[in-house]
mmCIF file of C-alpha atoms in Angstrom:
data_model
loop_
_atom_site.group_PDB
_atom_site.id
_atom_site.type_symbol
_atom_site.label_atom_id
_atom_site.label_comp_id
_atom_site.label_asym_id
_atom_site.label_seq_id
_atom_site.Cartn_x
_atom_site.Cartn_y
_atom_site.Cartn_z
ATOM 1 C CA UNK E 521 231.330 168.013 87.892
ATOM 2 C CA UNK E 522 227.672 166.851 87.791
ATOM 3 C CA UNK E 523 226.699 164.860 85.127
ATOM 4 C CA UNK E 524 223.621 165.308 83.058
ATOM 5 C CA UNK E 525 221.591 163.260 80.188
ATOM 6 C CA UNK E 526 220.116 164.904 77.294
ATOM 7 C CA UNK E 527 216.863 162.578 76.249
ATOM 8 C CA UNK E 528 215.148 164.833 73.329
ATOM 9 C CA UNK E 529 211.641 162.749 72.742
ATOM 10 C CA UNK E 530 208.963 163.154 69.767
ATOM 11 C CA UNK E 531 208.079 165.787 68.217
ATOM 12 C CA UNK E 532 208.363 169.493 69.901
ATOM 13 C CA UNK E 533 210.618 167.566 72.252
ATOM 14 C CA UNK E 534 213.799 168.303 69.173
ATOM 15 C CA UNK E 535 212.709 171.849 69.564
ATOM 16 C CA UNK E 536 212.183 172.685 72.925
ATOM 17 C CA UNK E 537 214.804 170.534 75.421
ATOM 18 C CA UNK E 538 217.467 172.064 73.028
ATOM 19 C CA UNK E 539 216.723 175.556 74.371
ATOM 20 C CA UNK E 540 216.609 174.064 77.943
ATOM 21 C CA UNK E 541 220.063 172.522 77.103
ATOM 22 C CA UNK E 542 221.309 176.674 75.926
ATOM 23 C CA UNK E 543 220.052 178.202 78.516
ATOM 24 C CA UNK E 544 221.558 175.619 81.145
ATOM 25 C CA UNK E 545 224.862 175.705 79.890
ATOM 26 C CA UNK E 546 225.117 179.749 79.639
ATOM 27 C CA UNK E 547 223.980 179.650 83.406
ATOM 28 C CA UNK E 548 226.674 177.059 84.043
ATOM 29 C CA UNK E 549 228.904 178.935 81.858
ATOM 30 C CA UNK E 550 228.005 182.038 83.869
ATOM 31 C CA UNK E 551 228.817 180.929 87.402
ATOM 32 C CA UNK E 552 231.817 178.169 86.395
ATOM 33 C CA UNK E 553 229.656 175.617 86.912
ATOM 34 C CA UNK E 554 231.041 172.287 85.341
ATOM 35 C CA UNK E 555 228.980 169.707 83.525
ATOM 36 C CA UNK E 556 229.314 166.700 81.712
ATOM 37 C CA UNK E 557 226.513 166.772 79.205
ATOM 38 C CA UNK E 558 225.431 163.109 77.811
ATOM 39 C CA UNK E 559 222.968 162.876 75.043
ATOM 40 C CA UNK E 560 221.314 159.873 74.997
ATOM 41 C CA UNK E 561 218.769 158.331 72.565
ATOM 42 C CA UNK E 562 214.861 157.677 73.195
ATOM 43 C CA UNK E 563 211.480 157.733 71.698
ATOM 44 C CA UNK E 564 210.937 157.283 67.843
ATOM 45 C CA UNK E 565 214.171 158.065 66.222
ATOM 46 C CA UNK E 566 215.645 155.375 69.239
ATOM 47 C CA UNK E 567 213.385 153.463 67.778
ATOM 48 C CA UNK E 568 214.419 153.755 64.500
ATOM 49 C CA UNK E 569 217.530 153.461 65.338
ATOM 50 C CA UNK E 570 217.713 150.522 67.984
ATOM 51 C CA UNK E 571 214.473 148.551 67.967
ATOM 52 C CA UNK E 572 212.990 149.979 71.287
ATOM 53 C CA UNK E 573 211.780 153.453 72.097
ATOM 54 C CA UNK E 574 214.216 153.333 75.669
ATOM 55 C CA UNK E 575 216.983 151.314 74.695
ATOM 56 C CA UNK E 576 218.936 148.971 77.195
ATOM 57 C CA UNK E 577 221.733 151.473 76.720
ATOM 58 C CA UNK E 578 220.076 154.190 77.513
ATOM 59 C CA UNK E 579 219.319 152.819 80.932
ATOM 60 C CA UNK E 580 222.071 151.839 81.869
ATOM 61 C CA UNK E 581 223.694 155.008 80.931
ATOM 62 C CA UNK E 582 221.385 157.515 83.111
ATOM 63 C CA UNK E 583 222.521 155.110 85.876
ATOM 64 C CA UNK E 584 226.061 156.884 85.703
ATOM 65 C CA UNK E 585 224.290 160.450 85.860
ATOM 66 C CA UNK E 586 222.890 162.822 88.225
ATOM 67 C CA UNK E 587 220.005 163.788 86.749
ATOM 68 C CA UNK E 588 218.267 164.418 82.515
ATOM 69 C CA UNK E 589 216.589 166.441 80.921
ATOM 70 C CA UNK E 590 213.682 164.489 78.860
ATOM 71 C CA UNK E 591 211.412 165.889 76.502
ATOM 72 C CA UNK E 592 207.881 164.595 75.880
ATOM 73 C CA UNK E 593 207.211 161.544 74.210
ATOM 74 C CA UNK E 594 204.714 160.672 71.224
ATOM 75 C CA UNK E 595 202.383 157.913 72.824
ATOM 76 C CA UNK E 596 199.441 158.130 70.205
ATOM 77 C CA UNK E 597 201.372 157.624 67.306
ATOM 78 C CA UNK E 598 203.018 154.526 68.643
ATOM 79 C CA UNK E 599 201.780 151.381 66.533
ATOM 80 C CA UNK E 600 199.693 149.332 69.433
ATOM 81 C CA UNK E 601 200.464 145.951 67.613
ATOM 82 C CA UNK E 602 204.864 146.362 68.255
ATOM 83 C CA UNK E 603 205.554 145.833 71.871
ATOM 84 C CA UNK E 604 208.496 148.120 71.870
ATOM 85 C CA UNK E 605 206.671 151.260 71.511
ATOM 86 C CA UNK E 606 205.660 151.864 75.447
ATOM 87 C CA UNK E 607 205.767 154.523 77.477
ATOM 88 C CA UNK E 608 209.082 154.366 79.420
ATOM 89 C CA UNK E 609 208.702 153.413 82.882
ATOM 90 C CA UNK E 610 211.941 155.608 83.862
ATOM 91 C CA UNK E 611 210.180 156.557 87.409
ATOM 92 C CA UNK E 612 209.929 153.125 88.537
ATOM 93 C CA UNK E 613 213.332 151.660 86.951
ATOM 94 C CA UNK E 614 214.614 154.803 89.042
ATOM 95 C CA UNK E 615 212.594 155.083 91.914
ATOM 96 C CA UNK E 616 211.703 159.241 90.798
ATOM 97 C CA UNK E 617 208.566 158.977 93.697
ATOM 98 C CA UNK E 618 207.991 162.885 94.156
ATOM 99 C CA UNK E 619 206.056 164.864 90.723
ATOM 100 C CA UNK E 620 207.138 168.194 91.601
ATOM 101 C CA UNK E 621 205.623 170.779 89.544
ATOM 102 C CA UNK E 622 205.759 174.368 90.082
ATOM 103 C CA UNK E 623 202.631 176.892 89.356
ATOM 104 C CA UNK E 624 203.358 180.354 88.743
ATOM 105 C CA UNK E 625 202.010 183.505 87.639
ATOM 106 C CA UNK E 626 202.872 186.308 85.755
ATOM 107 C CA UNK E 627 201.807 189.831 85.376
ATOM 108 C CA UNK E 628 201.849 190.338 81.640
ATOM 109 C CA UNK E 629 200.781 187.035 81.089
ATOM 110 C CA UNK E 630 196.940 186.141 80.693
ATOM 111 C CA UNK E 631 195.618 183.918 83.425
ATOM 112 C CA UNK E 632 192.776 183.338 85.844
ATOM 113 C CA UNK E 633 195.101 184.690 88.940
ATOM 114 C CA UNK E 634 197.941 186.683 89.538
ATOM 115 C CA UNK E 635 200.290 186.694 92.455
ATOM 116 C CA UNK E 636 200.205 183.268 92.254
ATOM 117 C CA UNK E 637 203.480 180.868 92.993
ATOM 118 C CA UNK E 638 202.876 177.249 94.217
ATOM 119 C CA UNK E 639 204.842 174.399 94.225
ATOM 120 C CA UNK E 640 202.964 170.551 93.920
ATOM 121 C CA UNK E 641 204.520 167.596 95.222
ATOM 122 C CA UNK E 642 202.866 164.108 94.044
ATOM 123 C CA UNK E 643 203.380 160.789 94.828
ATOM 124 C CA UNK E 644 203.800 158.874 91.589
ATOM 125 C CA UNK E 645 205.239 155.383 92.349
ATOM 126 C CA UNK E 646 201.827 154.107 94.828
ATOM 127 C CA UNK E 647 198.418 155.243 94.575
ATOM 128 C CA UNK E 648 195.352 154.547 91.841
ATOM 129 C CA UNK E 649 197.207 154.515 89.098
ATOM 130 C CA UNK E 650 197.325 150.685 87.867
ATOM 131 C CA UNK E 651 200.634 150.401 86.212
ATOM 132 C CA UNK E 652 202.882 152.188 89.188
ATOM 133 C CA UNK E 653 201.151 150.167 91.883
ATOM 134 C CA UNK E 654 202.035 146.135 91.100
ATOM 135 C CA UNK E 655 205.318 144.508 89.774
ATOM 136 C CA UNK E 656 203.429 142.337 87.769
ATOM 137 C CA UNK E 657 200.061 142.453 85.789
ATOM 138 C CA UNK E 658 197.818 145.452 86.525
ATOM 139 C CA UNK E 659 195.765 147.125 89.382
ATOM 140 C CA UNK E 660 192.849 146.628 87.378
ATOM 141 C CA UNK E 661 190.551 144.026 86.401
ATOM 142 C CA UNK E 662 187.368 142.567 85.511
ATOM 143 C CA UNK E 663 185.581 139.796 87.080
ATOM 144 C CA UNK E 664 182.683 139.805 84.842
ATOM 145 C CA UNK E 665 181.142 141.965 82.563
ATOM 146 C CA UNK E 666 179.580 143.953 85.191
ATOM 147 C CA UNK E 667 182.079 144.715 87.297
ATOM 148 C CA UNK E 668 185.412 146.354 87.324
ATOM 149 C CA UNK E 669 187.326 146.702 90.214
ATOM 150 C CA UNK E 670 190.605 148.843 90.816
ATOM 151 C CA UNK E 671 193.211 149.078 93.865
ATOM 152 C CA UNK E 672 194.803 151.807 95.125
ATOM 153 C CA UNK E 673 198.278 151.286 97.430
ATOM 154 C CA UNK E 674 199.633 153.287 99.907
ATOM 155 C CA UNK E 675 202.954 152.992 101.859
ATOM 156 C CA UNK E 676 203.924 154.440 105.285
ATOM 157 C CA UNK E 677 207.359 154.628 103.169
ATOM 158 C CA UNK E 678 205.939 156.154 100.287
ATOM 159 C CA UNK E 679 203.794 158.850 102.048
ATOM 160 C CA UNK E 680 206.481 159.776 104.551
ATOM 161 C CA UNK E 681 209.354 160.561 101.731
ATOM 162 C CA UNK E 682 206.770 162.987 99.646
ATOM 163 C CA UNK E 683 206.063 164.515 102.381
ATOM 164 C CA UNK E 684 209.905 164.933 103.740
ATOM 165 C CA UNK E 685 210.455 166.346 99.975
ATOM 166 C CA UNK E 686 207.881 168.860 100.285
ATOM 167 C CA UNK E 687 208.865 170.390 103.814
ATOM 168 C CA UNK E 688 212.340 170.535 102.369
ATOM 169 C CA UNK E 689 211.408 172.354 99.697
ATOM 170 C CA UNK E 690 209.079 174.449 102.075
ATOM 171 C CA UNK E 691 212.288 174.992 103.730
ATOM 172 C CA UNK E 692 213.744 177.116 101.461
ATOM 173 C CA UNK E 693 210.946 179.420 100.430
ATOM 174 C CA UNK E 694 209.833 182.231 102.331
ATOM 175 C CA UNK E 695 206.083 181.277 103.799
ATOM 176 C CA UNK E 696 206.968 178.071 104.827
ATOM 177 C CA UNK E 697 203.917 176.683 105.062
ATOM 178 C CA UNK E 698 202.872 173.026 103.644
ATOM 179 C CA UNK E 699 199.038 171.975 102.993
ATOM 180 C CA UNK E 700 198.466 168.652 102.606
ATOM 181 C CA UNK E 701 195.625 167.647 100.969
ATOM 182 C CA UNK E 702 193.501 164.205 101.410
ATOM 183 C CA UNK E 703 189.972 162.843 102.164
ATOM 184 C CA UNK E 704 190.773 160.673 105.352
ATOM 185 C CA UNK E 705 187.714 161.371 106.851
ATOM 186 C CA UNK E 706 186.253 159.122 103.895
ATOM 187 C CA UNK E 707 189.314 156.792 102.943
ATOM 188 C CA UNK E 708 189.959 156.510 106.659
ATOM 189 C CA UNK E 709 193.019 153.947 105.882
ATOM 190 C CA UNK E 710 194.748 154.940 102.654
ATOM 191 C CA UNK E 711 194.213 158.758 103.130
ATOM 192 C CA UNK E 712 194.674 158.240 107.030
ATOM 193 C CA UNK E 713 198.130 156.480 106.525
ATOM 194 C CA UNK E 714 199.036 159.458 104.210
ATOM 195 C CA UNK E 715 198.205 162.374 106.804
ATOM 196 C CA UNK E 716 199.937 160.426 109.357
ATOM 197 C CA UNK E 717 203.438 160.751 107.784
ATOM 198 C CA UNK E 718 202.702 164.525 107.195
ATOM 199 C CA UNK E 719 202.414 164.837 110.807
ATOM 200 C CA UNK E 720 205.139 163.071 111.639
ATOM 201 C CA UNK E 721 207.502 164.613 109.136
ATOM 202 C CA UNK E 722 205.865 168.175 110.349
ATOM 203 C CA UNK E 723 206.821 167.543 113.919
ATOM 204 C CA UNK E 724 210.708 167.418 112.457
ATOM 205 C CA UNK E 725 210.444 170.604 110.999
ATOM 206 C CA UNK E 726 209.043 172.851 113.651
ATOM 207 C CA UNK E 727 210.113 175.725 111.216
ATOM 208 C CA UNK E 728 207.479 174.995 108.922
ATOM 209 C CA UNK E 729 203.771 175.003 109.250
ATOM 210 C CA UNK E 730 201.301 172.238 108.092
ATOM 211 C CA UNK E 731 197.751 172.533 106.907
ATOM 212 C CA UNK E 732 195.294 169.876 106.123
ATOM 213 C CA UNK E 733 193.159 170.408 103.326
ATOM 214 C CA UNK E 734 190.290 167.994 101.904
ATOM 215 C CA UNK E 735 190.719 167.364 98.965
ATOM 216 C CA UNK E 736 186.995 168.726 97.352
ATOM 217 C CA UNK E 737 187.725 171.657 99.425
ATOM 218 C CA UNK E 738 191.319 172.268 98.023
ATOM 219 C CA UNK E 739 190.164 172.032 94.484
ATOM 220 C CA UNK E 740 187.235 174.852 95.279
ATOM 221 C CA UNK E 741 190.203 176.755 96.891
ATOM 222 C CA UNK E 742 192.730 176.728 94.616
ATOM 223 C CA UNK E 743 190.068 177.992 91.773
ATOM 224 C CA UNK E 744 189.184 180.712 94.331
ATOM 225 C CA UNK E 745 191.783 182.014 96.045
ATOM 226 C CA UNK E 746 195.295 180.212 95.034
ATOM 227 C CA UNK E 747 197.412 182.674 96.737
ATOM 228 C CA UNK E 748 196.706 181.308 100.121
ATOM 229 C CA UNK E 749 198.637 177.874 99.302
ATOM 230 C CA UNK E 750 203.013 177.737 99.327
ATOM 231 C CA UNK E 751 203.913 174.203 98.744
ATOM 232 C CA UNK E 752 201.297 171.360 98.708
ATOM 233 C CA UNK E 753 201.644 168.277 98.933
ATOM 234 C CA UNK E 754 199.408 164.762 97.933
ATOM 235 C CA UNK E 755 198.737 161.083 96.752
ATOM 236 C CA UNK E 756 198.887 160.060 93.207
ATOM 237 C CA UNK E 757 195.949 160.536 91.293
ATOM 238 C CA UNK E 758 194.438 163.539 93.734
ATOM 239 C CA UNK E 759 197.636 165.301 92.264
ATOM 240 C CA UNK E 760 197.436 164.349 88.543
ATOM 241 C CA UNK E 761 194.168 166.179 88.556
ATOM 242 C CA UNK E 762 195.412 169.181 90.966
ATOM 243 C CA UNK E 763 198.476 170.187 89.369
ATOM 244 C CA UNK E 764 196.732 170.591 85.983
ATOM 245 C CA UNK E 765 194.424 172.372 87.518
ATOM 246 C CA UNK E 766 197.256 174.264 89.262
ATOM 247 C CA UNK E 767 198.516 175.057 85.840
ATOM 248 C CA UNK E 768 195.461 176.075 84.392
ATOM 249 C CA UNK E 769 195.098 179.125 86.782
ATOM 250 C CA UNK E 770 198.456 180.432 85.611
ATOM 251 C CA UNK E 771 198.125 179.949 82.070
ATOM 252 C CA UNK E 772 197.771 176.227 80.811
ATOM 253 C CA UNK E 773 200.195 173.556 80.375
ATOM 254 C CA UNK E 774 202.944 175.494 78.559
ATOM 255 C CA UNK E 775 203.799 177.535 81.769
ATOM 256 C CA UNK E 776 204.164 173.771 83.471
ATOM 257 C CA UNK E 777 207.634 172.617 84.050
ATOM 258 C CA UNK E 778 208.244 169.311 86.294
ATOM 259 C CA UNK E 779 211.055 167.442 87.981
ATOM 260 C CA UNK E 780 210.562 163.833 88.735
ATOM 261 C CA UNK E 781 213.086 163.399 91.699
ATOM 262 C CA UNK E 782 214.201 160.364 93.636
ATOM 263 C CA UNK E 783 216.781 159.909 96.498
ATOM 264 C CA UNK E 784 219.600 159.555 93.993
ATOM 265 C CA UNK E 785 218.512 160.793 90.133
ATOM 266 C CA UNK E 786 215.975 163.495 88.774
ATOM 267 C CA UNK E 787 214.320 163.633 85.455
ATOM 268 C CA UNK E 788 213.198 167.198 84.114
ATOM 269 C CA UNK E 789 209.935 166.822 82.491
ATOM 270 C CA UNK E 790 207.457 169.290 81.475
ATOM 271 C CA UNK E 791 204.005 168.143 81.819
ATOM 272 C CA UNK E 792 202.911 168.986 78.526
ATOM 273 C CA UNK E 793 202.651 166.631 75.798
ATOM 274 C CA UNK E 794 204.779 166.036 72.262
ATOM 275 C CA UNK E 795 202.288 168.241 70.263
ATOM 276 C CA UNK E 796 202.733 166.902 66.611
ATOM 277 C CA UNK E 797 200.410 169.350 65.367
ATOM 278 C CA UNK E 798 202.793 171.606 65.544
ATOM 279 C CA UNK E 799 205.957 170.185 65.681
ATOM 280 C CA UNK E 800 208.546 171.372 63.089
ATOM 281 C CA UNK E 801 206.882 174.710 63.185
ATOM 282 C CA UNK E 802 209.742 175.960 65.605
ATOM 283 C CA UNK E 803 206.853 177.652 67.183
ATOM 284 C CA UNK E 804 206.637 175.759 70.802
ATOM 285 C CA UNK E 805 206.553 176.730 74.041
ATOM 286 C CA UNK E 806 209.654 176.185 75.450
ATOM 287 C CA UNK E 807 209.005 177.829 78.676
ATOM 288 C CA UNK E 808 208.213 174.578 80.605
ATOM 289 C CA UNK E 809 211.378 172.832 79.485
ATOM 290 C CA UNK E 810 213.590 175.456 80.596
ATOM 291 C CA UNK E 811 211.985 175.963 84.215
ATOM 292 C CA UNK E 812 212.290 172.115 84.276
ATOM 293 C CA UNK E 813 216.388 172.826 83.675
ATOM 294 C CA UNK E 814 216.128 175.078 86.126
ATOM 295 C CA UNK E 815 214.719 172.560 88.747
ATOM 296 C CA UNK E 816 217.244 169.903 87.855
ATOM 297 C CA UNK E 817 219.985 172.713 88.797
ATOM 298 C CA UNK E 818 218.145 172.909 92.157
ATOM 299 C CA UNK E 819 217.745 169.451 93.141
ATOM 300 C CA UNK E 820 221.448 168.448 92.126
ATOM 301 C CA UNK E 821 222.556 171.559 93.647
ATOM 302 C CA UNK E 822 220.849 170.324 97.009
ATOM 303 C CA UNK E 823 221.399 166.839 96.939
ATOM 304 C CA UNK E 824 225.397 167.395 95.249
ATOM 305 C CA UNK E 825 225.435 169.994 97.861
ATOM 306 C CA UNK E 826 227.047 171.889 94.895
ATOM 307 C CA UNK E 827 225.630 175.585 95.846
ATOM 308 C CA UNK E 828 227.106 176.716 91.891
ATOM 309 C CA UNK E 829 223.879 174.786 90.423
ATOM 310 C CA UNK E 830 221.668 176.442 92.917
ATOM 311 C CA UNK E 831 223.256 180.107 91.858
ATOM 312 C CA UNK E 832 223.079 178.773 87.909
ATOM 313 C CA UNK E 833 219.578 177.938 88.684
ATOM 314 C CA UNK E 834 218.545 181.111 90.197
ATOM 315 C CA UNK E 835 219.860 183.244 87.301
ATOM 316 C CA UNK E 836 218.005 181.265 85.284
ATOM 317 C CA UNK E 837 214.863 182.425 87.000
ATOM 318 C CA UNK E 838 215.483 185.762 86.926
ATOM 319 C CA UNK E 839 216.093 185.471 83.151
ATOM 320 C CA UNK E 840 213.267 183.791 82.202
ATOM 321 C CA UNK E 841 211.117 186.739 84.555
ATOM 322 C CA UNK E 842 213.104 189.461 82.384
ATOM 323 C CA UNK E 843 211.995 188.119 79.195
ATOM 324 C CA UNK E 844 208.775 187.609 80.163
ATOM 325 C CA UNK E 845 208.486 191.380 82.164
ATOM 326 C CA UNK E 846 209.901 192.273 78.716
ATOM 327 C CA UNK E 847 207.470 190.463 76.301
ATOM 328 C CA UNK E 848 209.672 191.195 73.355
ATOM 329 C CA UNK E 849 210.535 187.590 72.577
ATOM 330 C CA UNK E 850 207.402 185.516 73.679
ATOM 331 C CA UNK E 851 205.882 182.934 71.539
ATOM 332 C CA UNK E 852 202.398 183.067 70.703
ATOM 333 C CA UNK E 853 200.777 181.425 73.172
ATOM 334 C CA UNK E 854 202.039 183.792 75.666
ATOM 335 C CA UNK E 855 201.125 186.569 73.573
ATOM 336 C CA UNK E 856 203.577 187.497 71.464
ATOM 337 C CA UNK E 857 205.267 186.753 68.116
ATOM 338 C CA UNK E 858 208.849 184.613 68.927
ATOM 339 C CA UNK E 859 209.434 181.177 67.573
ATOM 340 C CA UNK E 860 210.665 178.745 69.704
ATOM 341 C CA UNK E 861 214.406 179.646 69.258
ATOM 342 C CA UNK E 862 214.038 183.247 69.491
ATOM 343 C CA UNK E 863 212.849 182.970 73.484
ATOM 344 C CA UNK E 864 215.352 180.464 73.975
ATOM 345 C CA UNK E 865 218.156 182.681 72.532
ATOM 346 C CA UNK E 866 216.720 185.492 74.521
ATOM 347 C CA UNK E 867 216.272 183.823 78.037
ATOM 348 C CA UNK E 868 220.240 182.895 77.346
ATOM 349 C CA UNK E 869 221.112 186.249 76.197
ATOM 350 C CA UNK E 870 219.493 187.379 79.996
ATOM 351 C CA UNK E 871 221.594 185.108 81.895
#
């Protein structure tokens, strides 16, 4: 039985990982997959409730699980002067190293390119970005007032396990091809270290090919001519800005799920944001929360080696491309007229 937390968030987050939640459980349902669903609390009503927006509890209770589902949390409306309200720091209390975020196209859906279907793996516990790098203090600071200065870290450890991730992944789809993408002929050290362990990790999968992209090049590319990439794979902050780039060629962020995976636990994320605007509306997006479900089924199904949550994941897919081939029950953003529960009720009514 694989065990599974429900973490609901600000905002669009009560509307959207609910749907997720239906739509996983009639794909369990579907293929007798068991699961032990654990809702757990976080964000402002946590807050509310128990002082801190991840409670103690909380923690200690996704230690007992495979894997959650965790829908987007309300930074900006955080007061700055209570200490409490942070952003959780769930991938390094976890050790969730490898962003994967999927890209993908659709015919009926408005976007730059069609045909497209990529799959981004980034780094996210090394790199620039100052509070992922250190254990203590920042990776930033300022000697004087004309000069700031910033680090950036990178691990044979961390740049070989990203890029084992992404050729296992590779694995399993149909080109088989990974590019990674870097600039070591600039950052000779940091990028160098990070090709190396591609090419060592490469030369265990002889099944799969690797490319080497720069990453100035990759960005001109993938705005060109996306359908020439599979899997991809890269450092920290050159993936923050590529996978929202990725997404933008599809669509934008509401056709962005994401599963922040580790050796041992997976959090399903969507890379959008809480989007109090229109929260309550019951007129979100909750495309990229389901797909995010769906990726959680894969991982655990791989790493459980429990093939049921790979089958419960793949009818979700084929689902969620029946609804949208159908375009009866799309929300606006995707061109039609469905509120929020609607396309959930409709993606479960597929499965």
């Amino acid at each position: 039985m694989l065990k599974i937390g429900i973490l609901l968030g600000d905002d669009i987050g009560l509307e959207v990982v609910p749907e997720a939640v239906k739509v996983m459980k009639a794909a369990a349902g579907k293929v007798g997959l068991e699961v032990d669903w654990r809702p757990l609390p976080i964000g402002r009503k946590a807050h509310e409730t128990h002082g801190h927006t991840l409670p103690p509890g909380t923690v200690e209770a996704l230690q007992k699980v495979d894997g959650w589902l965790q829908g987007p949390i309300g930074h900006t409306a955080y007061p700055r002067n209570d200490p409490t309200w942070v952003n959780p720091q769930l991938r390094r209390e976890f050790d969730l190293y490898a962003s994967i975020k999927p890209v993908k196209s659709y015919p009926n859906v408005k976007s730059v390119h069609k045909d497209v279907d990529i799959v981004f793996l980034r780094e996210v516990t090394e790199g620039m970005q100052s509070n992922t790098v250190v254990a203590a203090g920042t990776g930033e600071f300022r000697p004087n007032d004309e000069i700031s200065i910033g680090m950036r870290v990178i691990t044979r450890r961390g740049a070989n396990r990203v890029a084992r991730a992404a050729f296992e992944i590779a694995r399993t789809r149909s080109r088989r091809k990974v590019t990674a993408v870097h600039k070591e002929p600039v950052y000779r050290l940091c990028c160098g270290m990070f090709a190396e362990e591609c090419r060592k990790v490469a030369a265990e999968f002889p099944d799969v090919r690797l490319e080497e992209v720069l990453v100035d090049t990759f960005s001109m590319k993938l705005v060109m001519n996306p359908q020439q990439y599979d899997v991809v794979v890269t450092t920290n902050q050159f993936g923050d800005i590529l996978t929202d780039e990725g997404a933008g060629v599809v669509g934008g962020l509401g056709l962005a799920p994401g599963l922040c995976a580790g050796d041992h636990h997976a959090m399903a994320q969507a890379t959008h944001g809480s989007a109090p605007d229109i929260a309550g509306k019951n007129i979100a997006n909750p495309y990229a929360l389901i797909m995010s479900g769906k990726m959680l089924f894969e991982w655990t199904g791989r790493k459980r080696n429990e093939p049921k949550a790979i089958e419960a994941a793949k009818r979700i897919d084929a689902a969620m491309d029946k609804v949208i081939a159908e375009a009866k029950y799309l929300t606006a953003d995707l061109g039609g007229k469905a509120s929020t529960t609607q396309m959930g009720d409709a993606v479960a009514a597929a499965i």
